[in-house]
GROMACS .gro file of C-alpha atoms in nm:
model
  345
    1UNK     CA    1 -15.201   3.872  37.947
    2UNK     CA    2 -15.352   3.889  38.298
    3UNK     CA    3 -15.158   3.594  38.418
    4UNK     CA    4 -14.846   3.779  38.270
    5UNK     CA    5 -14.994   4.115  38.422
    6UNK     CA    6 -15.017   3.969  38.757
    7UNK     CA    7 -14.690   3.770  38.734
    8UNK     CA    8 -14.485   4.096  38.663
    9UNK     CA    9 -14.688   4.261  38.921
   10UNK     CA   10 -14.612   4.004  39.224
   11UNK     CA   11 -14.281   4.009  39.113
   12UNK     CA   12 -14.249   4.360  39.138
   13UNK     CA   13 -14.387   4.283  39.495
   14UNK     CA   14 -14.124   4.010  39.572
   15UNK     CA   15 -13.833   4.278  39.465
   16UNK     CA   16 -13.987   4.553  39.573
   17UNK     CA   17 -13.744   4.617  39.919
   18UNK     CA   18 -13.446   4.665  39.606
   19UNK     CA   19 -13.592   4.961  39.420
   20UNK     CA   20 -13.387   4.906  39.154
   21UNK     CA   21 -13.486   4.567  38.956
   22UNK     CA   22 -13.563   4.625  38.583
   23UNK     CA   23 -13.891   4.470  38.385
   24UNK     CA   24 -13.734   4.141  38.148
   25UNK     CA   25 -13.928   4.168  37.850
   26UNK     CA   26 -13.895   3.920  37.555
   27UNK     CA   27 -13.937   3.991  37.192
   28UNK     CA   28 -13.939   3.857  36.831
   29UNK     CA   29 -13.613   3.838  36.626
   30UNK     CA   30 -13.593   4.078  36.405
   31UNK     CA   31 -13.650   4.148  36.032
   32UNK     CA   32 -13.309   4.217  35.965
   33UNK     CA   33 -13.161   3.882  36.159
   34UNK     CA   34 -13.323   3.703  35.897
   35UNK     CA   35 -13.146   3.906  35.629
   36UNK     CA   36 -12.803   3.852  35.820
   37UNK     CA   37 -12.894   3.488  35.791
   38UNK     CA   38 -12.997   3.464  35.421
   39UNK     CA   39 -12.720   3.636  35.373
   40UNK     CA   40 -12.450   3.474  35.566
   41UNK     CA   41 -12.631   3.107  35.391
   42UNK     CA   42 -12.505   3.258  35.033
   43UNK     CA   43 -12.178   3.340  35.115
   44UNK     CA   44 -12.133   3.059  35.207
   45UNK     CA   45 -12.343   2.838  34.917
   46UNK     CA   46 -12.098   3.082  34.711
   47UNK     CA   47 -11.757   3.004  34.872
   48UNK     CA   48 -11.842   2.576  34.779
   49UNK     CA   49 -11.899   2.711  34.475
   50UNK     CA   50 -11.598   2.842  34.393
   51UNK     CA   51 -11.353   2.597  34.584
   52UNK     CA   52 -11.558   2.341  34.393
   53UNK     CA   53 -11.470   2.492  34.034
   54UNK     CA   54 -11.120   2.412  33.907
   55UNK     CA   55 -11.000   2.614  33.619
   56UNK     CA   56 -10.703   2.427  33.335
   57UNK     CA   57 -10.480   2.684  33.248
   58UNK     CA   58 -10.340   2.652  32.838
   59UNK     CA   59  -9.963   2.418  32.902
   60UNK     CA   60 -10.097   2.256  33.165
   61UNK     CA   61 -10.269   1.955  33.301
   62UNK     CA   62 -10.453   1.971  33.666
   63UNK     CA   63 -10.483   1.613  33.877
   64UNK     CA   64 -10.778   1.579  34.086
   65UNK     CA   65 -10.654   1.386  34.391
   66UNK     CA   66 -10.931   1.233  34.622
   67UNK     CA   67 -10.800   1.205  34.972
   68UNK     CA   68 -10.436   1.270  34.849
   69UNK     CA   69 -10.480   0.988  34.560
   70UNK     CA   70 -10.480   1.083  34.202
   71UNK     CA   71 -10.860   1.008  34.099
   72UNK     CA   72 -10.840   1.167  33.741
   73UNK     CA   73 -10.669   1.432  33.482
   74UNK     CA   74 -10.804   1.695  33.317
   75UNK     CA   75 -10.620   1.820  32.973
   76UNK     CA   76 -10.842   2.036  32.825
   77UNK     CA   77 -10.790   2.453  32.952
   78UNK     CA   78 -11.146   2.562  33.077
   79UNK     CA   79 -11.382   2.491  33.406
   80UNK     CA   80 -11.428   2.178  33.613
   81UNK     CA   81 -11.602   2.071  33.865
   82UNK     CA   82 -11.431   1.873  34.214
   83UNK     CA   83 -11.560   1.787  34.578
   84UNK     CA   84 -11.462   2.126  34.779
   85UNK     CA   85 -11.153   1.992  34.971
   86UNK     CA   86 -10.997   1.864  35.188
   87UNK     CA   87 -11.209   1.581  34.997
   88UNK     CA   88 -11.069   1.626  34.677
   89UNK     CA   89 -10.738   1.851  34.583
   90UNK     CA   90 -10.620   1.963  34.253
   91UNK     CA   91 -10.234   1.987  34.113
   92UNK     CA   92 -10.145   2.157  33.818
   93UNK     CA   93  -9.899   1.963  33.584
   94UNK     CA   94  -9.681   2.163  33.364
   95UNK     CA   95  -9.684   2.034  33.000
   96UNK     CA   96  -9.455   2.317  32.848
   97UNK     CA   97  -9.106   2.266  32.682
   98UNK     CA   98  -8.811   2.239  32.958
   99UNK     CA   99  -8.452   2.275  32.846
  100UNK     CA  100  -8.195   2.103  33.060
  101UNK     CA  101  -7.811   2.107  33.053
  102UNK     CA  102  -7.553   1.877  33.200
  103UNK     CA  103  -7.201   1.977  33.358
  104UNK     CA  104  -6.875   1.886  33.174
  105UNK     CA  105  -6.888   1.507  33.142
  106UNK     CA  106  -6.535   1.348  33.166
  107UNK     CA  107  -6.560   1.025  32.900
  108UNK     CA  108  -6.358   0.771  32.782
  109UNK     CA  109  -6.364   0.717  32.350
  110UNK     CA  110  -6.345   0.374  32.249
  111UNK     CA  111  -5.971   0.384  32.157
  112UNK     CA  112  -5.896   0.469  32.527
  113UNK     CA  113  -5.848   0.823  32.463
  114UNK     CA  114  -6.039   1.133  32.792
  115UNK     CA  115  -6.302   1.399  32.622
  116UNK     CA  116  -6.531   1.665  32.783
  117UNK     CA  117  -6.873   1.694  32.666
  118UNK     CA  118  -7.180   1.935  32.791
  119UNK     CA  119  -7.514   1.783  32.629
  120UNK     CA  120  -7.868   1.995  32.656
  121UNK     CA  121  -8.247   1.793  32.672
  122UNK     CA  122  -8.550   1.994  32.579
  123UNK     CA  123  -8.746   1.803  32.739
  124UNK     CA  124  -9.137   1.775  32.866
  125UNK     CA  125  -9.412   1.607  33.014
  126UNK     CA  126  -9.596   1.324  32.736
  127UNK     CA  127 -10.001   1.489  32.771
  128UNK     CA  128 -10.190   1.148  32.919
  129UNK     CA  129 -10.281   1.068  33.270
  130UNK     CA  130 -10.091   0.778  33.265
  131UNK     CA  131  -9.722   0.952  33.226
  132UNK     CA  132  -9.857   1.270  33.425
  133UNK     CA  133  -9.912   1.033  33.758
  134UNK     CA  134  -9.609   0.924  33.703
  135UNK     CA  135  -9.398   1.264  33.701
  136UNK     CA  136  -9.656   1.328  33.975
  137UNK     CA  137  -9.501   1.035  34.185
  138UNK     CA  138  -9.172   1.038  34.053
  139UNK     CA  139  -9.087   1.377  34.131
  140UNK     CA  140  -9.326   1.565  34.288
  141UNK     CA  141  -9.432   1.746  34.026
  142UNK     CA  142  -9.081   1.900  34.059
  143UNK     CA  143  -8.977   2.012  33.721
  144UNK     CA  144  -8.683   2.120  33.934
  145UNK     CA  145  -8.628   1.797  34.054
  146UNK     CA  146  -8.700   1.623  33.688
  147UNK     CA  147  -8.371   1.872  33.551
  148UNK     CA  148  -8.154   1.755  33.797
  149UNK     CA  149  -8.240   1.360  33.689
  150UNK     CA  150  -8.220   1.433  33.310
  151UNK     CA  151  -7.911   1.562  33.467
  152UNK     CA  152  -7.742   1.207  33.603
  153UNK     CA  153  -7.931   1.039  33.261
  154UNK     CA  154  -7.744   1.198  33.026
  155UNK     CA  155  -7.469   1.231  33.235
  156UNK     CA  156  -7.422   0.851  33.257
  157UNK     CA  157  -7.523   0.857  32.844
  158UNK     CA  158  -7.284   1.011  32.769
  159UNK     CA  159  -7.032   0.756  32.930
  160UNK     CA  160  -7.167   0.453  32.766
  161UNK     CA  161  -7.198   0.647  32.417
  162UNK     CA  162  -6.852   0.740  32.399
  163UNK     CA  163  -6.703   0.456  32.518
  164UNK     CA  164  -6.818   0.298  32.100
  165UNK     CA  165  -6.672   0.581  31.935
  166UNK     CA  166  -6.333   0.674  31.875
  167UNK     CA  167  -6.141   1.004  31.870
  168UNK     CA  168  -6.102   1.059  31.505
  169UNK     CA  169  -6.500   1.018  31.464
  170UNK     CA  170  -6.560   1.332  31.736
  171UNK     CA  171  -6.281   1.567  31.620
  172UNK     CA  172  -6.114   1.557  31.336
  173UNK     CA  173  -6.009   1.798  31.050
  174UNK     CA  174  -6.118   1.630  30.800
  175UNK     CA  175  -6.525   1.659  30.798
  176UNK     CA  176  -6.665   1.346  30.598
  177UNK     CA  177  -6.498   1.166  30.913
  178UNK     CA  178  -6.694   1.333  31.179
  179UNK     CA  179  -6.952   1.161  31.317
  180UNK     CA  180  -7.099   1.375  31.597
  181UNK     CA  181  -7.467   1.305  31.392
  182UNK     CA  182  -7.450   0.970  31.473
  183UNK     CA  183  -7.325   1.017  31.806
  184UNK     CA  184  -7.637   1.172  31.878
  185UNK     CA  185  -7.893   0.988  31.750
  186UNK     CA  186  -7.727   0.706  32.027
  187UNK     CA  187  -7.747   0.919  32.307
  188UNK     CA  188  -8.062   0.985  32.217
  189UNK     CA  189  -8.155   0.668  32.202
  190UNK     CA  190  -8.002   0.564  32.507
  191UNK     CA  191  -8.181   0.808  32.719
  192UNK     CA  192  -8.511   0.823  32.575
  193UNK     CA  193  -8.750   0.546  32.677
  194UNK     CA  194  -8.528   0.523  33.014
  195UNK     CA  195  -8.693   0.867  33.093
  196UNK     CA  196  -9.076   0.805  32.990
  197UNK     CA  197  -9.040   0.461  33.161
  198UNK     CA  198  -8.906   0.628  33.472
  199UNK     CA  199  -9.072   0.984  33.503
  200UNK     CA  200  -9.315   1.046  33.229
  201UNK     CA  201  -9.057   1.236  33.040
  202UNK     CA  202  -9.046   1.271  32.640
  203UNK     CA  203  -8.765   1.424  32.486
  204UNK     CA  204  -8.789   1.622  32.182
  205UNK     CA  205  -8.389   1.723  32.097
  206UNK     CA  206  -8.094   1.641  32.257
  207UNK     CA  207  -7.748   1.718  32.192
  208UNK     CA  208  -7.379   1.806  32.222
  209UNK     CA  209  -7.342   2.163  32.310
  210UNK     CA  210  -6.928   2.155  32.445
  211UNK     CA  211  -6.692   1.953  32.302
  212UNK     CA  212  -6.362   1.986  32.419
  213UNK     CA  213  -6.048   1.788  32.551
  214UNK     CA  214  -5.793   1.765  32.829
  215UNK     CA  215  -5.470   1.982  32.860
  216UNK     CA  216  -5.279   1.654  32.787
  217UNK     CA  217  -5.536   1.521  32.543
  218UNK     CA  218  -5.531   1.819  32.348
  219UNK     CA  219  -5.148   1.901  32.343
  220UNK     CA  220  -5.084   1.526  32.235
  221UNK     CA  221  -5.386   1.552  31.995
  222UNK     CA  222  -5.294   1.879  31.806
  223UNK     CA  223  -4.906   1.729  31.793
  224UNK     CA  224  -5.047   1.412  31.638
  225UNK     CA  225  -5.299   1.651  31.417
  226UNK     CA  226  -4.973   1.835  31.375
  227UNK     CA  227  -4.764   1.596  31.212
  228UNK     CA  228  -5.021   1.455  30.988
  229UNK     CA  229  -5.092   1.792  30.822
  230UNK     CA  230  -4.689   1.773  30.826
  231UNK     CA  231  -4.657   1.439  30.580
  232UNK     CA  232  -5.017   1.516  30.408
  233UNK     CA  233  -4.843   1.825  30.330
  234UNK     CA  234  -4.513   1.633  30.216
  235UNK     CA  235  -4.746   1.424  30.024
  236UNK     CA  236  -4.855   1.699  29.837
  237UNK     CA  237  -4.565   1.870  29.786
  238UNK     CA  238  -4.336   1.490  29.647
  239UNK     CA  239  -4.702   1.507  29.380
  240UNK     CA  240  -4.640   1.856  29.285
  241UNK     CA  241  -4.290   1.785  29.217
  242UNK     CA  242  -4.351   1.441  29.023
  243UNK     CA  243  -4.660   1.639  28.824
  244UNK     CA  244  -4.460   1.951  28.774
  245UNK     CA  245  -4.128   1.733  28.670
  246UNK     CA  246  -4.401   1.567  28.408
  247UNK     CA  247  -4.467   1.875  28.269
  248UNK     CA  248  -4.174   1.996  28.265
  249UNK     CA  249  -4.091   1.662  28.007
  250UNK     CA  250  -4.329   1.709  27.807
  251UNK     CA  251  -4.325   2.027  27.741
  252UNK     CA  252  -3.961   1.982  27.692
  253UNK     CA  253  -4.020   1.700  27.416
  254UNK     CA  254  -4.297   1.878  27.274
  255UNK     CA  255  -4.059   2.193  27.242
  256UNK     CA  256  -3.832   1.987  27.056
  257UNK     CA  257  -4.087   1.821  26.830
  258UNK     CA  258  -4.239   2.128  26.754
  259UNK     CA  259  -3.845   2.303  26.699
  260UNK     CA  260  -3.777   2.060  26.496
  261UNK     CA  261  -4.089   2.080  26.288
  262UNK     CA  262  -4.053   2.409  26.239
  263UNK     CA  263  -3.716   2.367  26.104
  264UNK     CA  264  -3.805   2.143  25.850
  265UNK     CA  265  -4.094   2.372  25.747
  266UNK     CA  266  -3.848   2.682  25.747
  267UNK     CA  267  -3.614   2.462  25.537
  268UNK     CA  268  -3.868   2.404  25.279
  269UNK     CA  269  -4.019   2.719  25.317
  270UNK     CA  270  -3.625   2.849  25.260
  271UNK     CA  271  -3.567   2.658  24.971
  272UNK     CA  272  -3.902   2.754  24.825
  273UNK     CA  273  -3.816   3.106  24.828
  274UNK     CA  274  -3.474   3.063  24.713
  275UNK     CA  275  -3.622   2.861  24.399
  276UNK     CA  276  -3.882   3.155  24.364
  277UNK     CA  277  -3.589   3.402  24.390
  278UNK     CA  278  -3.397   3.234  24.191
  279UNK     CA  279  -3.720   3.231  23.897
  280UNK     CA  280  -3.738   3.589  23.968
  281UNK     CA  281  -3.400   3.711  23.916
  282UNK     CA  282  -3.418   3.493  23.566
  283UNK     CA  283  -3.739   3.634  23.441
  284UNK     CA  284  -3.582   4.001  23.570
  285UNK     CA  285  -3.239   3.920  23.390
  286UNK     CA  286  -3.422   3.825  23.043
  287UNK     CA  287  -3.623   4.104  23.048
  288UNK     CA  288  -3.413   4.412  23.187
  289UNK     CA  289  -3.071   4.299  23.180
  290UNK     CA  290  -2.906   4.665  23.297
  291UNK     CA  291  -3.186   4.610  23.553
  292UNK     CA  292  -3.110   4.343  23.712
  293UNK     CA  293  -2.735   4.440  23.777
  294UNK     CA  294  -2.871   4.759  23.888
  295UNK     CA  295  -3.087   4.586  24.162
  296UNK     CA  296  -2.816   4.339  24.227
  297UNK     CA  297  -2.542   4.538  24.229
  298UNK     CA  298  -2.762   4.747  24.553
  299UNK     CA  299  -2.815   4.469  24.689
  300UNK     CA  300  -2.467   4.359  24.743
  301UNK     CA  301  -2.359   4.684  24.875
  302UNK     CA  302  -2.715   4.683  25.142
  303UNK     CA  303  -2.545   4.334  25.226
  304UNK     CA  304  -2.201   4.438  25.304
  305UNK     CA  305  -2.272   4.743  25.448
  306UNK     CA  306  -2.464   4.968  25.746
  307UNK     CA  307  -2.419   5.249  25.949
  308UNK     CA  308  -2.114   5.119  26.095
  309UNK     CA  309  -1.916   5.002  25.802
  310UNK     CA  310  -1.637   5.247  25.706
  311UNK     CA  311  -1.429   5.093  25.416
  312UNK     CA  312  -1.197   5.219  25.122
  313UNK     CA  313  -1.238   5.109  24.782
  314UNK     CA  314  -1.171   5.189  24.421
  315UNK     CA  315  -1.457   5.365  24.278
  316UNK     CA  316  -1.471   5.240  23.932
  317UNK     CA  317  -1.443   4.838  24.039
  318UNK     CA  318  -1.823   4.722  24.071
  319UNK     CA  319  -2.015   4.753  24.283
  320UNK     CA  320  -1.937   5.108  24.353
  321UNK     CA  321  -1.858   5.243  23.990
  322UNK     CA  322  -2.242   5.223  23.963
  323UNK     CA  323  -2.227   5.496  24.229
  324UNK     CA  324  -1.986   5.706  24.012
  325UNK     CA  325  -2.077   5.619  23.657
  326UNK     CA  326  -2.454   5.498  23.587
  327UNK     CA  327  -2.587   5.224  23.554
  328UNK     CA  328  -2.523   5.281  23.148
  329UNK     CA  329  -2.141   5.189  23.271
  330UNK     CA  330  -2.179   4.940  23.506
  331UNK     CA  331  -2.378   4.743  23.271
  332UNK     CA  332  -2.167   4.808  22.985
  333UNK     CA  333  -1.790   4.684  23.223
  334UNK     CA  334  -2.054   4.386  23.293
  335UNK     CA  335  -1.965   4.017  23.148
  336UNK     CA  336  -2.344   4.046  22.993
  337UNK     CA  337  -2.254   4.413  22.851
  338UNK     CA  338  -1.995   4.290  22.680
  339UNK     CA  339  -2.115   3.997  22.553
  340UNK     CA  340  -2.414   4.205  22.440
  341UNK     CA  341  -2.203   4.405  22.206
  342UNK     CA  342  -1.952   4.091  22.099
  343UNK     CA  343  -2.287   3.970  21.961
  344UNK     CA  344  -2.400   4.382  21.788
  345UNK     CA  345  -2.081   4.339  21.607
   0.00000   0.00000   0.00000
């Protein structure tokens, strides 16, 4: 300390001619300086820890790359560790379902006709490390780029698949001849393995979204379908006429047979009725000849006279004498009455 003061004194003496020199005194670091250093260290450690954490979300996979090359794939949702950047980096890969629709494709059928198709596909990245890394390398983890590639694949597959089907199996008024389900199965079989091997993409569903015909083909198809329907209509009309003729012929035959049978039965019934009537008349005559004569006379009048009949006859002649003389006189003038009177004599 004495040396320090002596040195300081000599220093002031050496510079006394300035008159404005300040004392230079060295102080040890304060406590606040150490606190600030500790806080900065804690912040650095926490930042390093935060940079080492990786969050894996549901519906996603995370690829950990080391110096730009994939090193491992995290599939389970949660938190994982990695070496902070730039040594290791994390890339999220979407595993959810996507849908992609192609544009209108003009394709040719097996019978040389043209048809316009539009297909759709529902796809997702297969959730395993191999196919996720394949998807990452093929399309640089860009779903839009994958959708463009899938559109190209499906467009080519439509051309290939349509060449194995006739137009009538795709467009037909007879639903039993339409094979759209078979067409979609062939289309899926064509693109499924290619997309999985090339991009790691798995196809969940594929099908036709739109099916139409070019204007010229549509007009020709409509004309052909109209001609087919007219032919079928003519065939069915002819068949209907034939069946109607058979039905009418059978009905006429049955009617003639039934009329003949009815005539025979009616003749029999009439003959039986006449026989029964003759028996009744005979029995009535035997029991009461006078009543019989009266009833027969009335029956005759009822037969020959109606509301529009006008006749002028003698009233003392049969059968009108009964209207004037009465049943007793008519019975006396009748042949049966005369025979009765002769018998009494």
